[in-house]
PDB file of C-alpha atoms and ligand atoms in Angstrom:
ATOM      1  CA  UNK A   1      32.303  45.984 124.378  1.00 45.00           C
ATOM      2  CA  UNK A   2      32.456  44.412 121.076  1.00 56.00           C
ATOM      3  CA  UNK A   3      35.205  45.962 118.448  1.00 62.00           C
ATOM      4  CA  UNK A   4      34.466  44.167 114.952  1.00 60.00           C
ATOM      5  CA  UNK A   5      32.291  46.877 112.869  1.00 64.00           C
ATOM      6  CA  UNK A   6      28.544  46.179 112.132  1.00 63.00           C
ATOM      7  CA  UNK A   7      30.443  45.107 108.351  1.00 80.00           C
ATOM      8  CA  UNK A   8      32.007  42.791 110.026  1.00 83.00           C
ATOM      9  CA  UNK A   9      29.343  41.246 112.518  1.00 86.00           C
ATOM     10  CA  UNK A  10      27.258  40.865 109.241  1.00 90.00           C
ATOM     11  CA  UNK A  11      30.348  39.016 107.761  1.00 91.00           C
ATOM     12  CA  UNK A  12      31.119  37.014 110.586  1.00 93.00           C
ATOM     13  CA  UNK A  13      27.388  36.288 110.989  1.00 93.00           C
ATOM     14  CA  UNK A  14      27.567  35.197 107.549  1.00 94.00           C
ATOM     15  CA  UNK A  15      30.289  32.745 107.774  1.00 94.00           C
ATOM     16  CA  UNK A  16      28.880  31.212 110.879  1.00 93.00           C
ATOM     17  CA  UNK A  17      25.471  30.457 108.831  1.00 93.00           C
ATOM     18  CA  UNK A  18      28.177  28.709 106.134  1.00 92.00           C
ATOM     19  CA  UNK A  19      27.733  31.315 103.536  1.00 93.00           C
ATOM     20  CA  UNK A  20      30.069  30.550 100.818  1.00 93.00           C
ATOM     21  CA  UNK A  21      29.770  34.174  99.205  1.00 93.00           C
ATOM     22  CA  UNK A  22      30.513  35.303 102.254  1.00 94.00           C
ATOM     23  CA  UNK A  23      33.732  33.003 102.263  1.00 95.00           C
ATOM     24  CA  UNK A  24      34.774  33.840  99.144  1.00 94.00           C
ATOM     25  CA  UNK A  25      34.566  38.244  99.991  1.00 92.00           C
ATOM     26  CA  UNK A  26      36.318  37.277 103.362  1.00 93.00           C
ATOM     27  CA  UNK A  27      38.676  35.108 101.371  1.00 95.00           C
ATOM     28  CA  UNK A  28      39.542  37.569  98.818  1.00 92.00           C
ATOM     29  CA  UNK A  29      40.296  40.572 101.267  1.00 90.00           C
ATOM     30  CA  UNK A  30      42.466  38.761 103.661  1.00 93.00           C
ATOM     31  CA  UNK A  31      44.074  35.592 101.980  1.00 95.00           C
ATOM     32  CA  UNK A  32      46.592  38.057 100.373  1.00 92.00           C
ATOM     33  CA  UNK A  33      48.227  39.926 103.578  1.00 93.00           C
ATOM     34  CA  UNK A  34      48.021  36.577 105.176  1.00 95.00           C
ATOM     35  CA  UNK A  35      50.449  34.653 102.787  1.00 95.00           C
ATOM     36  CA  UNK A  36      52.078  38.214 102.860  1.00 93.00           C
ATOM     37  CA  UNK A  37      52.704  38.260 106.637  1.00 94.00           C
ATOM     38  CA  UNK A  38      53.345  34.029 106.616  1.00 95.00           C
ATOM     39  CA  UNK A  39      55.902  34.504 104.129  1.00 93.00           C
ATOM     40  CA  UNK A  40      57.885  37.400 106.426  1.00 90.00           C
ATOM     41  CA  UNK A  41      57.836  34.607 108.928  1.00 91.00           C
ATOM     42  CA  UNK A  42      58.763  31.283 107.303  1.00 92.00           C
ATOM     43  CA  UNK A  43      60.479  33.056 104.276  1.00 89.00           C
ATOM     44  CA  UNK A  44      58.963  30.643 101.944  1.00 90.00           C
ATOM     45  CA  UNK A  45      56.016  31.357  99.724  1.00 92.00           C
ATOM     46  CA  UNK A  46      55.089  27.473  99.450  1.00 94.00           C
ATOM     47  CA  UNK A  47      55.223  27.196 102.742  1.00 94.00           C
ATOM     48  CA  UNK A  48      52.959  30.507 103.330  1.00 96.00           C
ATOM     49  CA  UNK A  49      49.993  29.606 101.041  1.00 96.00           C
ATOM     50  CA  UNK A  50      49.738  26.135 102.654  1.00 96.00           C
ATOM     51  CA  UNK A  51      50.048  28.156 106.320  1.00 97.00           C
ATOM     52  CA  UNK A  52      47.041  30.296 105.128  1.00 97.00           C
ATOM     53  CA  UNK A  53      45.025  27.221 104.434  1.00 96.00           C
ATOM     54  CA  UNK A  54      45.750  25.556 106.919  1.00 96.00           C
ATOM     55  CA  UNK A  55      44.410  29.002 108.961  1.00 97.00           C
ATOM     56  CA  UNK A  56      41.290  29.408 106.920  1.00 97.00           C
ATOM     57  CA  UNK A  57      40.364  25.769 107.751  1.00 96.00           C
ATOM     58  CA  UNK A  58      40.793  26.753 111.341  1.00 96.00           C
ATOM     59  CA  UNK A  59      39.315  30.028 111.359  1.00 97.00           C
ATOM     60  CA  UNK A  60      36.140  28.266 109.609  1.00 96.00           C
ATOM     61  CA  UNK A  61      35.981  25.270 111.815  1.00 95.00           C
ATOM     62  CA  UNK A  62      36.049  28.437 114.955  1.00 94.00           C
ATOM     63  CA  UNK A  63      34.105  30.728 113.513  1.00 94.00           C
ATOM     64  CA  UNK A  64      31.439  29.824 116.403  1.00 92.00           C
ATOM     65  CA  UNK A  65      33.686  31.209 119.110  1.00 93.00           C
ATOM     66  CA  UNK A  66      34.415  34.429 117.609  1.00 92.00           C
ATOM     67  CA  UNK A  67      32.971  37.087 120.046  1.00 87.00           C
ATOM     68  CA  UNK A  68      34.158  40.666 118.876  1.00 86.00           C
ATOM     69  CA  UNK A  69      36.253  40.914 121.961  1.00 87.00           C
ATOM     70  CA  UNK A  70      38.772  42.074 118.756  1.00 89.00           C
ATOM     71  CA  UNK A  71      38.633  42.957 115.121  1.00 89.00           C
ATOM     72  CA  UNK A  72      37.762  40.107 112.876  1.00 92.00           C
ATOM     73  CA  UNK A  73      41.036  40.821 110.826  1.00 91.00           C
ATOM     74  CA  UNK A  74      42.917  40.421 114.697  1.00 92.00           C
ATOM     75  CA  UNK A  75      41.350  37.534 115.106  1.00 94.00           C
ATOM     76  CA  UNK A  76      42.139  36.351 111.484  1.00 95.00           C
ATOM     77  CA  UNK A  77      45.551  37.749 111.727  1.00 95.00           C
ATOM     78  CA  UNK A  78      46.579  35.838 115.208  1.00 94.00           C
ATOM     79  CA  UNK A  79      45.296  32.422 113.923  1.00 96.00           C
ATOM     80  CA  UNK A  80      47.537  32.516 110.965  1.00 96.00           C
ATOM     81  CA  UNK A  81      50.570  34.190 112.830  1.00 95.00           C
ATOM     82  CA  UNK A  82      49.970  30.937 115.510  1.00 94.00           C
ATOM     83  CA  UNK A  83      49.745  28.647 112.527  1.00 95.00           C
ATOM     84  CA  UNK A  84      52.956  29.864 111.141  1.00 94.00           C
ATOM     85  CA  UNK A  85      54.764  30.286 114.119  1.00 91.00           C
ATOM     86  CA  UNK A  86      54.339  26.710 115.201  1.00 91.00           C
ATOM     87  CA  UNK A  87      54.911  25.910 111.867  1.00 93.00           C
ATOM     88  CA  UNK A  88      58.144  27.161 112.004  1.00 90.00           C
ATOM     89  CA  UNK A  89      58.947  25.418 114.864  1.00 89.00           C
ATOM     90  CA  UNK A  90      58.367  22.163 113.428  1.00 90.00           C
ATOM     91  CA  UNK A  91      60.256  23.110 110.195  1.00 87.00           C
ATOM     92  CA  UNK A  92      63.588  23.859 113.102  1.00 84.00           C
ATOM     93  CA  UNK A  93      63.569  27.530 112.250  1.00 79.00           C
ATOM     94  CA  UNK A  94      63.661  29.745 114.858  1.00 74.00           C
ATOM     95  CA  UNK A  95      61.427  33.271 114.639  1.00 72.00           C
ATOM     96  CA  UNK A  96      62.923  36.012 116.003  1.00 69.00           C
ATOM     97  CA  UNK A  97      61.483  39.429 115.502  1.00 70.00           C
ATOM     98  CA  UNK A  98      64.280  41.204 116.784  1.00 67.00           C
ATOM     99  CA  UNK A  99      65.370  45.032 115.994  1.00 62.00           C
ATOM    100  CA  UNK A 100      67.821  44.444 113.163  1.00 62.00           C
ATOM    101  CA  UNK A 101      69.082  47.606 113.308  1.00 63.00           C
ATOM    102  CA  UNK A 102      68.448  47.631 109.372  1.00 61.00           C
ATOM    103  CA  UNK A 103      67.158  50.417 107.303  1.00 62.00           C
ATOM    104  CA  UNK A 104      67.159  53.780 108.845  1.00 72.00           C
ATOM    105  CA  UNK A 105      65.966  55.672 106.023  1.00 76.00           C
ATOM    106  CA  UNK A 106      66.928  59.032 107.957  1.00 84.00           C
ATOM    107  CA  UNK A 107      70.654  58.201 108.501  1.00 79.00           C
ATOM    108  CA  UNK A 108      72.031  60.330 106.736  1.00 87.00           C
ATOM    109  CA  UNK A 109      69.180  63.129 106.579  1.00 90.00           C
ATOM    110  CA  UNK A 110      70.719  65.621 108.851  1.00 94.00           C
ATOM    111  CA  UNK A 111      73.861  67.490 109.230  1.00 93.00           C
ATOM    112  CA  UNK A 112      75.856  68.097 112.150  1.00 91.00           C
ATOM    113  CA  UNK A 113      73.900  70.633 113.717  1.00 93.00           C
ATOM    114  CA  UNK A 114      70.358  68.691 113.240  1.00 93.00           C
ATOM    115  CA  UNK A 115      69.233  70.361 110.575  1.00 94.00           C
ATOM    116  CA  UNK A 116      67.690  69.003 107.337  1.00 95.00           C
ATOM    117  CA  UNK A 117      70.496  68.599 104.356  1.00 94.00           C
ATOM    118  CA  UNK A 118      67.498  68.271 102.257  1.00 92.00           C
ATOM    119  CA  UNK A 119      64.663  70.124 103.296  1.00 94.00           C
ATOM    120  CA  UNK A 120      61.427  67.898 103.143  1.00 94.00           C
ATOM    121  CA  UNK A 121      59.213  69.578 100.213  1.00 94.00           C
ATOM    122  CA  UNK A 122      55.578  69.085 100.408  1.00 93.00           C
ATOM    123  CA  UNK A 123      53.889  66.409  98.022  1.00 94.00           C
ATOM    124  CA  UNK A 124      50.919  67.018  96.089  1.00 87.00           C
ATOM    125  CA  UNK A 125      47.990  65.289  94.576  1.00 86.00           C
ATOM    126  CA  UNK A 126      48.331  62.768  97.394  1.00 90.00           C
ATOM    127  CA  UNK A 127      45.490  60.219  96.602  1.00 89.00           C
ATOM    128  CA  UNK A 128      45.057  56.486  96.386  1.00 86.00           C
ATOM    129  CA  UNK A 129      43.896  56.215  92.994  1.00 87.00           C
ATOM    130  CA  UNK A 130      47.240  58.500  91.692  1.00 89.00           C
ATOM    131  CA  UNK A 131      49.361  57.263  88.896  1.00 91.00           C
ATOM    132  CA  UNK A 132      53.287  57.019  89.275  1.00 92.00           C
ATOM    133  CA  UNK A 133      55.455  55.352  87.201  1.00 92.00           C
ATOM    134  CA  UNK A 134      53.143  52.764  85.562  1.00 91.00           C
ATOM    135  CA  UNK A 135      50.468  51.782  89.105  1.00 92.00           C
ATOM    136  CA  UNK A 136      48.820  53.256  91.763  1.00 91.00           C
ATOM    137  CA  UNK A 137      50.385  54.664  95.048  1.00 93.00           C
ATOM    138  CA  UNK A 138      48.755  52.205  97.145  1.00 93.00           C
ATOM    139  CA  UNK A 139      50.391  49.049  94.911  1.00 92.00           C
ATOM    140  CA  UNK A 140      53.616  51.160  95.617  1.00 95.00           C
ATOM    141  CA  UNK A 141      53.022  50.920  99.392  1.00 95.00           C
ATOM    142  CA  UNK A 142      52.213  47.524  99.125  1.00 93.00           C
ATOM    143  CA  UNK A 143      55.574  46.265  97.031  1.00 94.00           C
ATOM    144  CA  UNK A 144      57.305  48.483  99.213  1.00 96.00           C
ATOM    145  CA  UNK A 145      56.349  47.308 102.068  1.00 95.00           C
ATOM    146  CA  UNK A 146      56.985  43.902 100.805  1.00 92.00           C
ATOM    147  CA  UNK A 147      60.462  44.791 100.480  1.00 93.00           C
ATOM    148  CA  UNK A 148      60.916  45.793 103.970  1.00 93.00           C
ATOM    149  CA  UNK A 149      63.313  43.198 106.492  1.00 91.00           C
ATOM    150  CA  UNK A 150      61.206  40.269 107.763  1.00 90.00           C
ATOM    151  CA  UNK A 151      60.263  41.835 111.483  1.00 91.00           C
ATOM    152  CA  UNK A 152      59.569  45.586 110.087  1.00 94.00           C
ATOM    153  CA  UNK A 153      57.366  43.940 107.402  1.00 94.00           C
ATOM    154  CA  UNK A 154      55.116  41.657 109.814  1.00 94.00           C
ATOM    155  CA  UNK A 155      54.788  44.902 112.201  1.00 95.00           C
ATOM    156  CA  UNK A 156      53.922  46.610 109.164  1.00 96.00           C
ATOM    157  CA  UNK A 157      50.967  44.366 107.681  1.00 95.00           C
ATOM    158  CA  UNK A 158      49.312  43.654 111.574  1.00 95.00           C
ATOM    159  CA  UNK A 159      49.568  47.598 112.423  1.00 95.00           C
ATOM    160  CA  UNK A 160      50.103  49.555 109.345  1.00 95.00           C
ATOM    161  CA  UNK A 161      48.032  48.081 107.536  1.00 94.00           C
ATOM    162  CA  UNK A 162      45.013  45.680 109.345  1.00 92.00           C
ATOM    163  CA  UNK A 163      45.010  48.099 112.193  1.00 91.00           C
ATOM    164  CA  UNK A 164      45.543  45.672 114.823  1.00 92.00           C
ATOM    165  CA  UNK A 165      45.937  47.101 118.856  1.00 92.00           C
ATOM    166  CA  UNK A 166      49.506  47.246 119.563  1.00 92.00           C
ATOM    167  CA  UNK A 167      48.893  44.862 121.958  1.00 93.00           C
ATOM    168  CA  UNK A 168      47.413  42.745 119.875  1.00 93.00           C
ATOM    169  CA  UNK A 169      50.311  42.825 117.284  1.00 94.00           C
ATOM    170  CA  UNK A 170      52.634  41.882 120.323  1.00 94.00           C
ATOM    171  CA  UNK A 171      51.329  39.308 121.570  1.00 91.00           C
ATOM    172  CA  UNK A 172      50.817  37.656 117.980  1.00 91.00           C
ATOM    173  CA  UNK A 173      54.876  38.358 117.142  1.00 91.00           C
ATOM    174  CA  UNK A 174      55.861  37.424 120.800  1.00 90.00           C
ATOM    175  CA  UNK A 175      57.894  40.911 120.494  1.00 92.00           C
ATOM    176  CA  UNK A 176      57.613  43.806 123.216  1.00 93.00           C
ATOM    177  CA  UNK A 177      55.953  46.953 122.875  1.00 92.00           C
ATOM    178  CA  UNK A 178      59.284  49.011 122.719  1.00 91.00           C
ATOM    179  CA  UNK A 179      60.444  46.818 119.925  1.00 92.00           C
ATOM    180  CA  UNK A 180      57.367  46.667 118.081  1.00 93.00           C
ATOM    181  CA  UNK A 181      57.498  50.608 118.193  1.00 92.00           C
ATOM    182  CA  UNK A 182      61.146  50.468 116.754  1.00 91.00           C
ATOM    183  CA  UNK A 183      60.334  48.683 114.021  1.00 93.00           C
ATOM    184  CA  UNK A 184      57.255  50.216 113.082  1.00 94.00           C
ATOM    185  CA  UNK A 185      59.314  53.540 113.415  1.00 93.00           C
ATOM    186  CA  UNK A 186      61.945  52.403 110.973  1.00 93.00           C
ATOM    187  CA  UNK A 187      59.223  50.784 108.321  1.00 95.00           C
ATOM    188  CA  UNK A 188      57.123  53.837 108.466  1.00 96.00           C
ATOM    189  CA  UNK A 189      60.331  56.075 107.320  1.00 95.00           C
ATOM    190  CA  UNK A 190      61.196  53.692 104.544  1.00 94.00           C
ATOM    191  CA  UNK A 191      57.909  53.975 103.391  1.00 96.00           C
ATOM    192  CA  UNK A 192      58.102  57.501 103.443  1.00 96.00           C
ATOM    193  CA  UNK A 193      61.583  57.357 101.682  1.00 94.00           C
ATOM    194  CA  UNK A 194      60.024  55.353  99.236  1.00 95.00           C
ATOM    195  CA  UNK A 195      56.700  57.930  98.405  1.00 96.00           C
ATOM    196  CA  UNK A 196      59.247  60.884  98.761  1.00 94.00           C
ATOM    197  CA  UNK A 197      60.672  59.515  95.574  1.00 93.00           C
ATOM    198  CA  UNK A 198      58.054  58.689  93.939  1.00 94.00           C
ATOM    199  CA  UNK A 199      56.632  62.444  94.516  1.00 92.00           C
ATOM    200  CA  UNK A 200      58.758  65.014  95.247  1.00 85.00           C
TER     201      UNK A 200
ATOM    202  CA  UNK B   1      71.039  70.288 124.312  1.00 46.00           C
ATOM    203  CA  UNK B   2      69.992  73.348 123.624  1.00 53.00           C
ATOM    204  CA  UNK B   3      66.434  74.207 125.115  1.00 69.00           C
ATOM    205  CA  UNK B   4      64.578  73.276 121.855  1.00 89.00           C
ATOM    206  CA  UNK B   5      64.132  70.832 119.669  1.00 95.00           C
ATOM    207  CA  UNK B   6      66.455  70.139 116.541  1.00 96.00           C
ATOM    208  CA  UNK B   7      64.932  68.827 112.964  1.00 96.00           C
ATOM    209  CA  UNK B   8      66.209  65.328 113.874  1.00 95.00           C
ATOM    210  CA  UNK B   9      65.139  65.252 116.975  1.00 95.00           C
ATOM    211  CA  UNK B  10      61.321  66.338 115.812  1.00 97.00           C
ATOM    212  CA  UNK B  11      61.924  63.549 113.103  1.00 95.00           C
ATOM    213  CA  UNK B  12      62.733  60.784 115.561  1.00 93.00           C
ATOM    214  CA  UNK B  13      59.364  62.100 117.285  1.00 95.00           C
ATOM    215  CA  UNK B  14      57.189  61.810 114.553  1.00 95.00           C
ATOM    216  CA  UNK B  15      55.743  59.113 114.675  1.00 94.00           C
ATOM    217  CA  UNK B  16      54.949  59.105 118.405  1.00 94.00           C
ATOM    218  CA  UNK B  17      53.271  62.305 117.225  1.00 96.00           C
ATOM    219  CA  UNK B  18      51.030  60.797 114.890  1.00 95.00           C
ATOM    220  CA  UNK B  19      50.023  57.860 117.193  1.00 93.00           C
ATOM    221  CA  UNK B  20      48.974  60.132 119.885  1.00 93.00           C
ATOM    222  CA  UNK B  21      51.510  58.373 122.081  1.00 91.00           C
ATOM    223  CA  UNK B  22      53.859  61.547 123.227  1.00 94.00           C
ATOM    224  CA  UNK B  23      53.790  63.397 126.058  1.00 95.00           C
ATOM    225  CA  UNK B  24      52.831  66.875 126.395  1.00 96.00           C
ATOM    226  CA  UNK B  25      56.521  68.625 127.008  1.00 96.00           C
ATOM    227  CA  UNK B  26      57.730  67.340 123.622  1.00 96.00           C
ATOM    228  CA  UNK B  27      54.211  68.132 122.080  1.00 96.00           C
ATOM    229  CA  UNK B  28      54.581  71.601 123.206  1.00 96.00           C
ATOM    230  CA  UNK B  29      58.743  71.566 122.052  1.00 96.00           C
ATOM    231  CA  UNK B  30      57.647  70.208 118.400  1.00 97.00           C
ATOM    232  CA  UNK B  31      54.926  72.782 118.263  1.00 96.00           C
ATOM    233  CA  UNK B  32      57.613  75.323 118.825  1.00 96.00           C
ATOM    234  CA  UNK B  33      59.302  73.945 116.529  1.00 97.00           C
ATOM    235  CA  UNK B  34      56.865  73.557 113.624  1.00 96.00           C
ATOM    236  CA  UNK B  35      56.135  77.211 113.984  1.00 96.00           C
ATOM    237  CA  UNK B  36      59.447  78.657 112.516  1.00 95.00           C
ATOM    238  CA  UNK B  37      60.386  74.953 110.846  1.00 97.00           C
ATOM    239  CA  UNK B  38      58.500  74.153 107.177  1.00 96.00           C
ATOM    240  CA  UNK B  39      61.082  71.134 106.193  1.00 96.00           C
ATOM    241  CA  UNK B  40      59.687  69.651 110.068  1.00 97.00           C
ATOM    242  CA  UNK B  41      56.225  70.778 108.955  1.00 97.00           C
ATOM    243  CA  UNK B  42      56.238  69.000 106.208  1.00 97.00           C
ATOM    244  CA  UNK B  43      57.968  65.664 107.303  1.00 97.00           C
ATOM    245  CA  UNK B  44      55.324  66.040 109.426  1.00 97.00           C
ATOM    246  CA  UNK B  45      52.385  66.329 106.539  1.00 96.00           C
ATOM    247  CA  UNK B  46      53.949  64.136 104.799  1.00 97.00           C
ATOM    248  CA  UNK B  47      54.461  61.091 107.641  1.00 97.00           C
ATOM    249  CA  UNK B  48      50.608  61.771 108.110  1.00 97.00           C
ATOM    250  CA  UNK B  49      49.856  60.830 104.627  1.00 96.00           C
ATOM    251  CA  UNK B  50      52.461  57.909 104.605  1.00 97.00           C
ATOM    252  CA  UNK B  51      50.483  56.485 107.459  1.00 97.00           C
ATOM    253  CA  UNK B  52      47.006  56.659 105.918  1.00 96.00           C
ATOM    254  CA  UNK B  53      47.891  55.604 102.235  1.00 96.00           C
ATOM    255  CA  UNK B  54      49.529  52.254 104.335  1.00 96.00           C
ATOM    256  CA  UNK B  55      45.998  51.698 106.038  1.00 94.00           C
ATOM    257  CA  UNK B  56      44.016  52.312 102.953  1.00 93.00           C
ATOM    258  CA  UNK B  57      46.339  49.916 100.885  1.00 93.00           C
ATOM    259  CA  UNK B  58      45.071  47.354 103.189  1.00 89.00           C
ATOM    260  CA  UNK B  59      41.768  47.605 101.818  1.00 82.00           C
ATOM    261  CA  UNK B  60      43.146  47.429  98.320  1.00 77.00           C
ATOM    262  CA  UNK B  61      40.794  45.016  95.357  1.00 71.00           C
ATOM    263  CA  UNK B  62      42.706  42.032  95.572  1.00 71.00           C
ATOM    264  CA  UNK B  63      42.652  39.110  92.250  1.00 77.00           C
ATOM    265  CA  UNK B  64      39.887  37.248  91.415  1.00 84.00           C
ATOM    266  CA  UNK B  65      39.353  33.969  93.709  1.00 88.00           C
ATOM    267  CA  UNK B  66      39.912  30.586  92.097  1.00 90.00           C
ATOM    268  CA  UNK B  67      37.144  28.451  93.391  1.00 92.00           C
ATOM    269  CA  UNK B  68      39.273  25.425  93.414  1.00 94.00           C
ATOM    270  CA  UNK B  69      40.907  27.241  96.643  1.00 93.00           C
ATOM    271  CA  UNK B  70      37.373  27.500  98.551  1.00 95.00           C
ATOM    272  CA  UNK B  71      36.534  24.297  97.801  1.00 95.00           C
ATOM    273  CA  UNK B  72      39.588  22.934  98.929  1.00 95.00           C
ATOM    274  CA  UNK B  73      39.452  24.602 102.245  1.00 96.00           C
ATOM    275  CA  UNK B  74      35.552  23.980 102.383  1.00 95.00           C
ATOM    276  CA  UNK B  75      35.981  20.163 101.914  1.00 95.00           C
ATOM    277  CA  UNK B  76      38.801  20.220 104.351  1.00 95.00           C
ATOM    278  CA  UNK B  77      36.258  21.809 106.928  1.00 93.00           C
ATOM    279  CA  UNK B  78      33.599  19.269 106.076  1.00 90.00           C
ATOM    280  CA  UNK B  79      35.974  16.951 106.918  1.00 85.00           C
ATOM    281  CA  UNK B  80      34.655  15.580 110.932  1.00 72.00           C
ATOM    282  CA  UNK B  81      38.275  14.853 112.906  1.00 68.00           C
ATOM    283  CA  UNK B  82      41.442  16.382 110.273  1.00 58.00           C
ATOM    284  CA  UNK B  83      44.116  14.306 109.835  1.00 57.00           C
ATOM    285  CA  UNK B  84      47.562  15.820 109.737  1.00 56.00           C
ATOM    286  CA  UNK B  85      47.863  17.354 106.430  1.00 54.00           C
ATOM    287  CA  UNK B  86      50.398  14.987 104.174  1.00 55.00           C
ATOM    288  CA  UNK B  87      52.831  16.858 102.956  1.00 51.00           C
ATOM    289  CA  UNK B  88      53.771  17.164  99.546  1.00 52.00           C
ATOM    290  CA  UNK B  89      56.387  14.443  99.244  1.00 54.00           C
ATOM    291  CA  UNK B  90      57.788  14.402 102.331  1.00 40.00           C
TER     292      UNK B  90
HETATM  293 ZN1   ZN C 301      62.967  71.402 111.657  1.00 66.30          ZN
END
């Protein structure tokens, strides 16, 4: 059973006929979250945007064996995670994507009994294209997510974001499934923390 | 413990909630909960929308793309058997 969309069969078909336009929309929709997510794991934006290329060369040179077994952006997403994990390796850093225990945005939300200190109000005019302080909510989520620790930020742009399987975001991170669900737990909150401000 | 569920404890829940990934005794306890609860209700609501503003930011117009970064990647391609990239002095 194939997963990639028909949009993406069309763009993967595209690439393997060598369609530079094709390139360049593929090019301009995921070369961003990849530095993104390189960066969270080499914590070096030089370092990222030469990871990325080095991915893209790879993920052209492969295109031919892509099947649709995942999404195209999985497939995308674990070249460039294996790319900057090994390179990494070679640069003598370690990547762990362990639970820091950083950042739980809901600390200090309740009171003794459980209860809310400060009950949750409900936001309105809740759309992409809305205006606070200066951008758009979606550039909000995106600098805010870029703020997050390292490990809640990778889990963040594979799941949150490119919809990657669970599975799939585990096995790129080398992390479990309980700790993958941590972190996404604690980067979804901050998130939240951070729209609650910007709209309640 | 009391028999229900507190606010926190629905908040630690709510994202299992969301993903479809709890079971159906705390299901039914938040539903309980939700009923006489608006600040859970809305944490609720609102952990919803937090979820699908971060997957539609994904999709986001990104900036122009130089060409000088295609061809760069497109000539490195072309190229039959890469060589280890040289690094940018050393
Ligand atoms: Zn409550």
């Amino acid at each position: 059973m194939s997963r990639a969309t028909e949009d993406e069969g069309q763009l993967v078909a595209a690439l393997v006929a060598g369609d530079r336009a094709a390139f360049a929309r593929a090019y301009q929709r995921y070369n961003a979250p990849m530095v993104r997510l390189a960066s969270a794991i080499l914590r070096n934006r030089a370092s990222a945007e030469e990871v990325a290329q080095d991915a893209w060369v790879s993920i052209l040179k492969n295109i031919g064996t892509f099947q649709g077994r995942s999404t195209f952006a999985a497939w995308v997403f674990t070249i460039l995670t294996n790319a900057a994990r090994s390179r990494a390796r070679r640069d003598g850093r370690q990547v762990l994507f362990e639970d820091s225990g950083e950042g739980n945005s809901l600390a200090d939300a309740f009171d003794g009994t459980g209860h809310w200190k400060d009950v949750p109000a409900l936001w309105e005019e809740v759309t992409p294209e809305r205006e606070v302080e200066g951008r758009n909510l979606l550039s909000h989520v995106t600098a805010a997510i870029d703020r997050l620790p390292e490990a809640q930020r990778a889990v963040m742009i594979l799941r949150g974001q490119q919809g990657m399987e669970a599975a799939e975001v585990c096995a790129a991170l080398g992390i479990s499934e309980g700790n993958m669900r941590v972190l996404l737990h604690r980067a979804r909150l901050a998130l939240r923390g951070e729209l609650d401000r910007l709209l309640s | 413990m009391g028999i229900g569920f507190t606010c926190k404890d629905v908040a630690e829940r709510a994202n299992a909630l969301i993903d479809g990934e709890l079971g159906f005794a705390d299901r039914l306890k938040i539903r309980l909960h939700l009923a006489i609860c608006k600040g859970c209700d809305h944490f609720i609501h609102q952990m919803r929308q937090t979820k699908a503003l971060i997957r539609a930011s994904a999709a986001m117009p990104a900036e122009e793309v130089p060409p000088a970064a295609l061809d760069a990647i497109l000539a490195r391609v072309a190229r039959p058997e890469e060589e280890p990239e040289p690094k940018p002095d050393g």
